[in-house]
CSV table of C-alpha atoms in Angstrom, one decimal:
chain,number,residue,atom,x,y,z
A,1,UNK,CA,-3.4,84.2,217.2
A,2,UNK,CA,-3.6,80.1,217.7
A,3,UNK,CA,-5.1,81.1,221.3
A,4,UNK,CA,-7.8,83.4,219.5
A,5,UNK,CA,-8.5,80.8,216.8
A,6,UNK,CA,-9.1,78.0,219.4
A,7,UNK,CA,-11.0,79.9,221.3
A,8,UNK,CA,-13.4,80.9,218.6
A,9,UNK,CA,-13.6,77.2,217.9
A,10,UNK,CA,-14.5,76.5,221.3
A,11,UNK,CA,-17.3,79.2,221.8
A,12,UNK,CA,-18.7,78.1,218.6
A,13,UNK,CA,-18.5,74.0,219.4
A,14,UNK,CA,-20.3,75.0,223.1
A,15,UNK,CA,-23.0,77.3,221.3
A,16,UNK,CA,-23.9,73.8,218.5
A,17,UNK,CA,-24.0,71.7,221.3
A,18,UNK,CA,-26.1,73.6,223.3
A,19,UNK,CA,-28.8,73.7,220.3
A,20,UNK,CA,-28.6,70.7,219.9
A,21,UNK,CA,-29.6,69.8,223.4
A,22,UNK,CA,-32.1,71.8,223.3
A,23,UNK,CA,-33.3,70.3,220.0
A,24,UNK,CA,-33.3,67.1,221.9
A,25,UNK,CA,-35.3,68.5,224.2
A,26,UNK,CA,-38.2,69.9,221.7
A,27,UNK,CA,-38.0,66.4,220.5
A,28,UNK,CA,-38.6,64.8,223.8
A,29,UNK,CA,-42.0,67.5,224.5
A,30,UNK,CA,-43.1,67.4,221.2
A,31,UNK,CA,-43.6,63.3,221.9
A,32,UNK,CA,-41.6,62.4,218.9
A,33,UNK,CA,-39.8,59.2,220.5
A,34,UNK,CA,-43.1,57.7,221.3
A,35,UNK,CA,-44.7,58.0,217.6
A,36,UNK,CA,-41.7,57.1,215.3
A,37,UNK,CA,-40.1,54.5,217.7
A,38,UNK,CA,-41.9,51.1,217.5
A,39,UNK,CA,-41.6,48.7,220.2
A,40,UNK,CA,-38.3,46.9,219.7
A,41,UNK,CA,-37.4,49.0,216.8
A,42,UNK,CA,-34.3,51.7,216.6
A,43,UNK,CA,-35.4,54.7,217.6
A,44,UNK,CA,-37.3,57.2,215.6
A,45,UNK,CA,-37.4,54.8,212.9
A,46,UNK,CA,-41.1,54.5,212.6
A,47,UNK,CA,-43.2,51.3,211.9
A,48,UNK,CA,-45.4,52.0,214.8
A,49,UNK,CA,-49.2,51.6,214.3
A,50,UNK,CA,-52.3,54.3,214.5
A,51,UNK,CA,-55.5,53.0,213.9
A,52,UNK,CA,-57.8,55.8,212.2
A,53,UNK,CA,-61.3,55.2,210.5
A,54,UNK,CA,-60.1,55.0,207.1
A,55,UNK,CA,-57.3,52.3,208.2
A,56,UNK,CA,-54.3,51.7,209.9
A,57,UNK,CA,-51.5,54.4,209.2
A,58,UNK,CA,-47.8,53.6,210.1
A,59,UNK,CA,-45.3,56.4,211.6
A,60,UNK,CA,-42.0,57.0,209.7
A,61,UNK,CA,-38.5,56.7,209.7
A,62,UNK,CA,-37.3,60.0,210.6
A,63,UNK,CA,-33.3,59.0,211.5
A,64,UNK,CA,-30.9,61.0,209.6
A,65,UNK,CA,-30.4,57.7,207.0
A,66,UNK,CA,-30.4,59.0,203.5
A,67,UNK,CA,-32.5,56.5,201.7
A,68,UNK,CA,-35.0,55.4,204.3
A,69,UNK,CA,-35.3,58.4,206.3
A,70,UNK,CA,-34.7,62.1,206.4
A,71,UNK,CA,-31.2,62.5,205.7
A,72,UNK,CA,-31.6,64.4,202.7
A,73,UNK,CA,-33.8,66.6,204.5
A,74,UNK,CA,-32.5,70.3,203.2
A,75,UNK,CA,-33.5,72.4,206.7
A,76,UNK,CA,-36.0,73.8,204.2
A,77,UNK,CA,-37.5,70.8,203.5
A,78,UNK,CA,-37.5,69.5,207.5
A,79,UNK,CA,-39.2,73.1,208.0
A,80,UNK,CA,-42.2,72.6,205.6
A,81,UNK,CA,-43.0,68.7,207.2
A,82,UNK,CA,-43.1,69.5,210.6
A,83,UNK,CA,-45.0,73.2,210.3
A,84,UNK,CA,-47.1,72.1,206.9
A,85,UNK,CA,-47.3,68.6,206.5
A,86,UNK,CA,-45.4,68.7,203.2
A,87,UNK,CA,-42.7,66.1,202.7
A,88,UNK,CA,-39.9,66.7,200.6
A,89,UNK,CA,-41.1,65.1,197.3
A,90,UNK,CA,-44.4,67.1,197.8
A,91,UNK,CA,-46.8,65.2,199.1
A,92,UNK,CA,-49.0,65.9,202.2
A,93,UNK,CA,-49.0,63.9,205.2
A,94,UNK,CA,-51.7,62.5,207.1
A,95,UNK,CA,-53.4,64.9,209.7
A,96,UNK,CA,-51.9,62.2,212.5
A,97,UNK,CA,-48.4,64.1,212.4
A,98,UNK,CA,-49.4,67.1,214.4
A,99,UNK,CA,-48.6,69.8,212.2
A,100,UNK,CA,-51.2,71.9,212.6
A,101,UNK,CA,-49.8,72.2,216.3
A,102,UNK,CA,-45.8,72.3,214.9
A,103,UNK,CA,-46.7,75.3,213.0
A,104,UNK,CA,-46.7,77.5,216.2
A,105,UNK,CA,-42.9,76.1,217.1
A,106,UNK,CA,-40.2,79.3,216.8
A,107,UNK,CA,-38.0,79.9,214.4
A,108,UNK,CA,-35.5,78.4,216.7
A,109,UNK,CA,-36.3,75.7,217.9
A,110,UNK,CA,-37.4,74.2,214.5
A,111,UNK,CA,-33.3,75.1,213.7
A,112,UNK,CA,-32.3,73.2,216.6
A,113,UNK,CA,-34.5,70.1,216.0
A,114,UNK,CA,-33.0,70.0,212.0
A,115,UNK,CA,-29.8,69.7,214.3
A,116,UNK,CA,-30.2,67.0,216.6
A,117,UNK,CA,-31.9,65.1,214.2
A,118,UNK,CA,-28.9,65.5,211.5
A,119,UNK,CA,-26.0,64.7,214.1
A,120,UNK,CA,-27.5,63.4,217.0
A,121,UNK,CA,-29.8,60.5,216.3
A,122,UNK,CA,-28.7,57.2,214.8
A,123,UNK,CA,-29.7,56.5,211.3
A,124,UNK,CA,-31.2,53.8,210.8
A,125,UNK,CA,-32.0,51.9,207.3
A,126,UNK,CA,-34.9,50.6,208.3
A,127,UNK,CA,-37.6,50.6,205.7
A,128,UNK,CA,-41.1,52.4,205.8
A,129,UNK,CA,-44.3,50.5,206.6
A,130,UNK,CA,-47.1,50.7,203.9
A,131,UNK,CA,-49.8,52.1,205.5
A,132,UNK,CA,-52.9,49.9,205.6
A,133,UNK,CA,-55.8,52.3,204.3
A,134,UNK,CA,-57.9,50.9,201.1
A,135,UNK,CA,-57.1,52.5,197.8
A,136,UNK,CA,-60.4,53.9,197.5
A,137,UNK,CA,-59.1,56.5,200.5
A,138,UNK,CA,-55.5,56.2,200.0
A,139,UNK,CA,-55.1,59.5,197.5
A,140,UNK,CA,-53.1,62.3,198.9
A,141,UNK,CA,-54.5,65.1,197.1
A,142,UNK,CA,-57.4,65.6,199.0
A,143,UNK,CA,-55.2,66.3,202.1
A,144,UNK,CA,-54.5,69.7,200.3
A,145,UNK,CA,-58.0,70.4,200.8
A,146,UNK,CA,-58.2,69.0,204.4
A,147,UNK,CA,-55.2,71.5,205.6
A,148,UNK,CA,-56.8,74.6,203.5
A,149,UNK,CA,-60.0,73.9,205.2
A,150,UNK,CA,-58.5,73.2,208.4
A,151,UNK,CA,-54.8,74.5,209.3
A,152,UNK,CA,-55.0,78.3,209.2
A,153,UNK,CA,-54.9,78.8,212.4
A,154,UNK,CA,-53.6,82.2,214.0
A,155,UNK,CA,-49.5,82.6,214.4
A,156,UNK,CA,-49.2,84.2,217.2
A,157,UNK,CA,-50.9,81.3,219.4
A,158,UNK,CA,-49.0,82.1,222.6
A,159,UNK,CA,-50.4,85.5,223.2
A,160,UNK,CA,-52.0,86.2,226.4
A,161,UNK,CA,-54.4,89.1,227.2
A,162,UNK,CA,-52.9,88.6,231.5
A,163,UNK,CA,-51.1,91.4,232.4
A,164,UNK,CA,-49.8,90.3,236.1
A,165,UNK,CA,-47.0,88.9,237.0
A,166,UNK,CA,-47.5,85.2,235.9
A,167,UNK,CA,-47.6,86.6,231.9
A,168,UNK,CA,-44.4,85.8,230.6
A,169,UNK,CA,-45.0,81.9,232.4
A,170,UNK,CA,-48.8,81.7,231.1
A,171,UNK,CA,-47.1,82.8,227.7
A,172,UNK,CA,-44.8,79.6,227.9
A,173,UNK,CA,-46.8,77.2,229.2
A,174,UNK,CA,-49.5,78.5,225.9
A,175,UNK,CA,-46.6,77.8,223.4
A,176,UNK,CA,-46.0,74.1,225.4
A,177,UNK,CA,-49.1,73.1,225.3
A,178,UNK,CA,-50.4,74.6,221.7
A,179,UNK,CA,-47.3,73.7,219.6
A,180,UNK,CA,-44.6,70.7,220.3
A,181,UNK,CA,-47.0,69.2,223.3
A,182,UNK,CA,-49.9,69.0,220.4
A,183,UNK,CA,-52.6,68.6,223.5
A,184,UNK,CA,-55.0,69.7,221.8
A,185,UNK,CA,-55.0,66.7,219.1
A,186,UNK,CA,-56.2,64.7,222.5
A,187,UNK,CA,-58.1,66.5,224.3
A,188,UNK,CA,-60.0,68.6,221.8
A,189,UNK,CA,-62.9,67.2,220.5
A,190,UNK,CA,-62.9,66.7,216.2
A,191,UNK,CA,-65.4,67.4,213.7
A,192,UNK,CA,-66.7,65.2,210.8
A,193,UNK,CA,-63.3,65.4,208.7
A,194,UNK,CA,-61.5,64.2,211.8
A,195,UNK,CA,-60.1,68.1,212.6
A,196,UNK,CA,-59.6,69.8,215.8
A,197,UNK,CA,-62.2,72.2,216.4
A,198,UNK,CA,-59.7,74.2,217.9
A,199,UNK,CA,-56.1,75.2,217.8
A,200,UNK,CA,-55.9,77.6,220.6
A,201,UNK,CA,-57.4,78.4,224.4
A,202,UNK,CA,-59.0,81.5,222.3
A,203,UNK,CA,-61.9,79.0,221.6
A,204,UNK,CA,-63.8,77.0,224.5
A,205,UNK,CA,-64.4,73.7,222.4
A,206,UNK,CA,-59.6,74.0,223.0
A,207,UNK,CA,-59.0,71.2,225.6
A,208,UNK,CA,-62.4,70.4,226.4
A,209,UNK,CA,-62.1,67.0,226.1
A,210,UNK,CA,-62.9,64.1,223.7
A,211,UNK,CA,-62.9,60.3,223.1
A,212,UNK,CA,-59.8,58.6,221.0
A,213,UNK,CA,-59.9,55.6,220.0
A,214,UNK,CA,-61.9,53.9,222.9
A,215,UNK,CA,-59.9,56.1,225.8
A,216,UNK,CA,-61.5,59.2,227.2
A,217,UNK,CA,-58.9,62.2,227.4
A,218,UNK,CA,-60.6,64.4,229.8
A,219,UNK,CA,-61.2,67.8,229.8
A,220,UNK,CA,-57.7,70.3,230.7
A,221,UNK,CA,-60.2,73.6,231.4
A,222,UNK,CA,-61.1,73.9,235.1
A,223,UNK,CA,-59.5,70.9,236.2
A,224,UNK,CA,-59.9,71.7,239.5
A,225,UNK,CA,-56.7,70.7,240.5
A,226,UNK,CA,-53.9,72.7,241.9
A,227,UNK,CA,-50.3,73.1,240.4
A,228,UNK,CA,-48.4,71.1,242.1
A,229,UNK,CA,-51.1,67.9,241.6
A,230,UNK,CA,-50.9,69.2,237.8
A,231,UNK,CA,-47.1,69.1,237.6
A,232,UNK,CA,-46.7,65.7,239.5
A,233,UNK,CA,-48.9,64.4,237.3
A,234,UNK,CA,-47.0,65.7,234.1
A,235,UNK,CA,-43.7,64.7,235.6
A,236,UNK,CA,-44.6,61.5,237.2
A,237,UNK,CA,-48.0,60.5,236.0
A,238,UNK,CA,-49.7,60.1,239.4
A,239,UNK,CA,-50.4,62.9,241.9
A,240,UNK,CA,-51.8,62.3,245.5
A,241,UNK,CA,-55.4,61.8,243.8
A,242,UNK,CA,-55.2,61.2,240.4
A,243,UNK,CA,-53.1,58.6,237.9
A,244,UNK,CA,-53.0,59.1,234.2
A,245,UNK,CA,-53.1,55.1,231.8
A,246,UNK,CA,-54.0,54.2,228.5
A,247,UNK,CA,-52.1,56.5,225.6
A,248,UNK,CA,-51.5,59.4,228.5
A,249,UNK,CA,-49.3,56.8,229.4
A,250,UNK,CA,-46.9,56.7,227.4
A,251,UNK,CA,-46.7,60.3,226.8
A,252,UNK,CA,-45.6,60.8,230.3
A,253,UNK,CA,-43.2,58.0,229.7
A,254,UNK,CA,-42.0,59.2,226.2
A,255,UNK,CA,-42.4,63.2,227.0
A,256,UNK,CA,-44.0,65.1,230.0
A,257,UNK,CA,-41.3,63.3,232.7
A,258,UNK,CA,-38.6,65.1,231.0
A,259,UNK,CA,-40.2,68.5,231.0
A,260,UNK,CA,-38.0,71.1,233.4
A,261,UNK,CA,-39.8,71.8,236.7
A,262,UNK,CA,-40.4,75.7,235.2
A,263,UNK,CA,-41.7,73.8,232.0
A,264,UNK,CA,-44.2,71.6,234.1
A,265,UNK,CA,-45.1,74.6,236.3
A,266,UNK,CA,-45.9,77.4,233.3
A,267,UNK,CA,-48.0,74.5,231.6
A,268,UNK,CA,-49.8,73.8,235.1
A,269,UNK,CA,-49.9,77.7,235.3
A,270,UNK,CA,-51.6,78.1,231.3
A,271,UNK,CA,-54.0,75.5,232.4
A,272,UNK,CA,-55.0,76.7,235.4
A,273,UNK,CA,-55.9,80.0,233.7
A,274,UNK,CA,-57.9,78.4,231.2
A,275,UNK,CA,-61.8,78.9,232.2
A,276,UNK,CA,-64.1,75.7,232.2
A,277,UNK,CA,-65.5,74.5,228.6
A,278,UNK,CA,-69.4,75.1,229.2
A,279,UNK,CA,-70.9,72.7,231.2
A,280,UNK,CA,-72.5,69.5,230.6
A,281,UNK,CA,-76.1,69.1,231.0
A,282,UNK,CA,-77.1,68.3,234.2
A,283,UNK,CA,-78.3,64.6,234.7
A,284,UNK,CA,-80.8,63.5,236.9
A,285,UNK,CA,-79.9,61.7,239.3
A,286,UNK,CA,-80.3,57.9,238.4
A,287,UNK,CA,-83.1,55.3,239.4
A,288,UNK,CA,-83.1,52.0,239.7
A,289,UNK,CA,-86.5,51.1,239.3
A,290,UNK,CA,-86.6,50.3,235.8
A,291,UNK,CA,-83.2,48.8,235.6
A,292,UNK,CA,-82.4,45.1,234.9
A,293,UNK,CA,-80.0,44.7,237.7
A,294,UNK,CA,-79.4,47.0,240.6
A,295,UNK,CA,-76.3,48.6,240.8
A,296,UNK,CA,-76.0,47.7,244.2
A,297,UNK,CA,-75.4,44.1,242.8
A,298,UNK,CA,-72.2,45.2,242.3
A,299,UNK,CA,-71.7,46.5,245.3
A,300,UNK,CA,-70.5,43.2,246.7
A,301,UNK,CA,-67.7,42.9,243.9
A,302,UNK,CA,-66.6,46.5,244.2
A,303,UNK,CA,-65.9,45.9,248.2
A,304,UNK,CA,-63.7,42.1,247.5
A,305,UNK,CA,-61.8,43.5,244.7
A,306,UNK,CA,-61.7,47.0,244.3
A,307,UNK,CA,-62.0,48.6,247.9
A,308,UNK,CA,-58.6,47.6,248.7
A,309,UNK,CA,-57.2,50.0,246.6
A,310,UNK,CA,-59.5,52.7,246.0
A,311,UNK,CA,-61.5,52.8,249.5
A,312,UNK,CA,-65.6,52.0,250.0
A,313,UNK,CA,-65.9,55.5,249.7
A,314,UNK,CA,-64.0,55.1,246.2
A,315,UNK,CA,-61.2,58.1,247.7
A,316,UNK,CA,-58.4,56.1,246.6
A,317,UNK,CA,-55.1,56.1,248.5
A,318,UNK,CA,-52.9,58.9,248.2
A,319,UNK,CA,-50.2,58.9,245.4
A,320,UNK,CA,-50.9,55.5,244.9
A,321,UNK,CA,-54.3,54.6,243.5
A,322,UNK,CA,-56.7,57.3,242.2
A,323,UNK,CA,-59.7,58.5,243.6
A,324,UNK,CA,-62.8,57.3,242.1
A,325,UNK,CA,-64.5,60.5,242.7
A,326,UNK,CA,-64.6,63.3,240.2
A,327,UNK,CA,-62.5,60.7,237.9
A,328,UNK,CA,-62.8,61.1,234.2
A,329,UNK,CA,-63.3,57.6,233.7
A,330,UNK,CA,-66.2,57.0,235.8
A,331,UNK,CA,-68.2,60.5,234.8
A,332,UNK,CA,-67.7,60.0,230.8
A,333,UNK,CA,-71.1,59.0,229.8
A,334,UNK,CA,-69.3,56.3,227.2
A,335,UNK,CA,-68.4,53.2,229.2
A,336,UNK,CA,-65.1,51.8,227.4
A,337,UNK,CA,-62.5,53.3,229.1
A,338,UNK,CA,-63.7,52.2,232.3
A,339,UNK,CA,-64.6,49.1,231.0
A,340,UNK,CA,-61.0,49.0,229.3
A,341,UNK,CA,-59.2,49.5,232.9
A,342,UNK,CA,-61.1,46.9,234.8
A,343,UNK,CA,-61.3,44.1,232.6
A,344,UNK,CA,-57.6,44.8,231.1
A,345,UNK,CA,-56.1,46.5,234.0
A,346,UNK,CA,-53.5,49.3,234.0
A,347,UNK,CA,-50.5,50.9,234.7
A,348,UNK,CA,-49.5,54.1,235.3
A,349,UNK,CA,-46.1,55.2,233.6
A,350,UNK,CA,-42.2,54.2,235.6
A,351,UNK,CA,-40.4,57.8,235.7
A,352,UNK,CA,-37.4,58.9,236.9
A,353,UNK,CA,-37.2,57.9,241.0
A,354,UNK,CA,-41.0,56.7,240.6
A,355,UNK,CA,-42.3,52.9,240.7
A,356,UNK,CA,-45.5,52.2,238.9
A,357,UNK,CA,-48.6,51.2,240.1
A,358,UNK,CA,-50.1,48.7,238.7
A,359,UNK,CA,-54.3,47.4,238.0
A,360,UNK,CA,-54.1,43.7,237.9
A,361,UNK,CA,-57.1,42.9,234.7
A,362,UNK,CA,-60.0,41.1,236.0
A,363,UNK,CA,-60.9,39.4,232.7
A,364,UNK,CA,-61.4,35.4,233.7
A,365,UNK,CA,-61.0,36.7,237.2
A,366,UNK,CA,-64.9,38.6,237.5
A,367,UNK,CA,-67.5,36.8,235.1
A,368,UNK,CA,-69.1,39.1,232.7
A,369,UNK,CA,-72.7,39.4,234.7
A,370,UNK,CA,-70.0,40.9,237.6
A,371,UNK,CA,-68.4,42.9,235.0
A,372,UNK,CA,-71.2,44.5,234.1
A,373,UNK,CA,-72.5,44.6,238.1
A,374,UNK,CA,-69.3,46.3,239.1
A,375,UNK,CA,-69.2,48.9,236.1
A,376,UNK,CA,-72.9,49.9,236.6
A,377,UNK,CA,-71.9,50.2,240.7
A,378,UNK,CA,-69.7,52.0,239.9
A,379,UNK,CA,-71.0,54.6,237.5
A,380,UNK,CA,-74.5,55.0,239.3
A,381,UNK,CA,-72.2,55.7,242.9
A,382,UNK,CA,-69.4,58.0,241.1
A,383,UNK,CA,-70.5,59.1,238.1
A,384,UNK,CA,-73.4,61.6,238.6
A,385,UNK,CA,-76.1,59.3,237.7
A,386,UNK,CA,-74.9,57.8,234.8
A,387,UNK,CA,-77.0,55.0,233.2
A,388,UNK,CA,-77.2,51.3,233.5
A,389,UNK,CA,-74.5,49.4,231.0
A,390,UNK,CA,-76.7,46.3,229.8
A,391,UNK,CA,-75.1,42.9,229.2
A,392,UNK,CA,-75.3,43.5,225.3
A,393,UNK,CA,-73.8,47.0,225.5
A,394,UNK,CA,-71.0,45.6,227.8
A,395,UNK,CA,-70.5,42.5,225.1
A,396,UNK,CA,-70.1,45.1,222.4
A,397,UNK,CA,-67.4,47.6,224.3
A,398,UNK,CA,-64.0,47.0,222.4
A,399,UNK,CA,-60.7,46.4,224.3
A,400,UNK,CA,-57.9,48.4,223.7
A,401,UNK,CA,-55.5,47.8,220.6
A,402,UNK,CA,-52.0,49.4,222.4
């Protein structure tokens, strides 16, 4: 009867600590280190920084302490902030935490997260941030509105109308990419109140693409990639012609690099069967004549500091640095990102058994006429004819904040 008893105990130890790895691992795709870990602070204990138009917002502490964080979090109560936005005393939280995405995790995995967050993480009594947004915007209520309005979104976001024999993979890769990875709160486009337009690949503005906060996150329909440059760029964050920087950054750092290689695959696999967002009006191709400085006047710059790297013919070097052709960064019409990566530099992400590469920043190095000579080069070369970037334009691009 011992034997049975300690057996029992056994099975039902192996079974807790297999949820809970697994609630470790929704926690790791669902990008939670990166927003509620601030640089040099415990982990998940908040205090990092979002800017938003209304004002700065600061993540919380969600380590199991009882009086700074979630430690008397009733699984109910865990259940209605990540899927609703609710905390426990009842107020909403800002649209920032990704809830309207949460709300399509499974029954399950919601269980194991409460777990690994309640035994697994490290409490921590560190104390909440106040968030930095003007009293005259600060009231919760209308958030009630906001996620009437703008969270009913459909439950069964993982259905698939393919029938062959990549269904059940497209069906995963739908419920990774619409719930815990929250792609969409990147790479959808948002309306005047700051909401997706979308929720799911059921609606072509899904994934199309958008500007946040001065970075461009490109289109994910008809990438025109194939799926093993898509899942060596989620795993590693460079592929043989493509490297992800800025805020992708750190999401491959923080998330995507610890995705299982089926994981990667049925996300490459979902994205793949996603058909392009309509396409942008075609420009004409760009002139010269009436422009202030030729692009070519760049031309000179691109070749002494930039060719090394990314060829004359702006190919790049394979699995090293990315191809300028076809890259989001040059063919966004908005010049900040690219702007961003040559006068701040970049980095793409250090994953397991992978070194970074690294963009030295040419601010002081170029002056800002050769700034702006390079950019234009550039843009008129790579980027289908976009237009020239004047010296008071260039003067009013922002850097980056993180």
């Amino acid at each position: 009867m011992r034997n049975v008893t300690v057996l029992i105990a056994c099975l039902f130890s192996a079974t807790v600590c297999a949820a809970d790895a697994n609630g470790e691992y929704i926690a790791r795709i669902s990008d939670c280190v990166a927003c509620h870990t601030a640089e040099g602070g415990d982990v998940m204990a908040g205090g990092k920084m979002f800017p938003t138009p209304v004002g700065d917002i600061f993540s919380t502490n969600i380590t199991p302490d009882k009086t700074h964080g979630i430690g008397n979090y009733s699984y109910e109560d865990f259940e209605k902030a990540v899927r609703q936005g609710i905390a426990k005393d009842g107020h909403p939280l800002y649209p920032a935490m990704p809830y309207p995405s949460y709300a399509k995790l499974s029954d399950e995995d919601v269980q194991a997260l409460y777990r690994y967050f309640m035994h697994d993480v490290t409490p921590s009594a560190t104390p909440n941030k106040e968030n930095g947004i003007p009293w005259l915007f600060s009231a919760r209520w209308p958030l009630h509105i906001w996620n009437w309005l703008f969270t009913d979104t459909p439950a069964t976001a993982t259905d698939s109308a393919k029938t062959d024999d990549n269904a059940a993979l497209i069906k995963r890769g739908a419920y990774l990419v619409e719930g815990p990875g929250h792609c969409g709160s990147c790479h959808t486009p948002r309306g005047m109140a700051m909401n997706e337009k979308a929720y799911t690949h059921a609606d072509a503005a899904y994934l199309s693409g958008a500007m946040i906060d001065g970075w461009y996150a490109p289109s994910l329909r008809g990438t025109g990639m194939s799926e093993q440059e898509l899942t060596t760029l989620l795993l590693t964050g460079k592929s043989k012609h493509a490297a992800v920087s800025g805020s992708m950054a750190e999401v491959v750092s923080q998330s995507t690099q610890y995705l299982t290689d089926d994981d990667a695959t049925a996300i490459a696999q979902y994205l793949l069967s996603l058909k392009s967002s309509q396409a942008e009006p075609t420009r004409a191709a760009a002139t010269t004549a009436s422009w202030s400085n030729s692009p070519q006047a760049g031309k000179v710059v691109y070749n002494r500091y930039c060719s090394t790297c990314h060829g004359l013919e702006g190919k790049g070097t394979d699995n090293n640095a990315p191809s300028l052709i076809n890259n989001p960064l040059v063919m966004v019409d908005d010049p900040t990102p690219l702007f961003r990566v040559i006068s701040q530099g970049a980095e793409t992400p250090t994953t397991r058994g992978n070194v970074a590469f690294k963009m030295p920043a040419y601010n002081g190095v170029l002056s800002e006429g050769e700034m702006r000579d390079v950019i234009n080069y550039v843009r008129q070369i790579w980027g289908e004819g976009n237009g020239e970037v004047s010296q008071e334009e260039l003067a009013g691009l922002k850097p980056a904040t993180h």
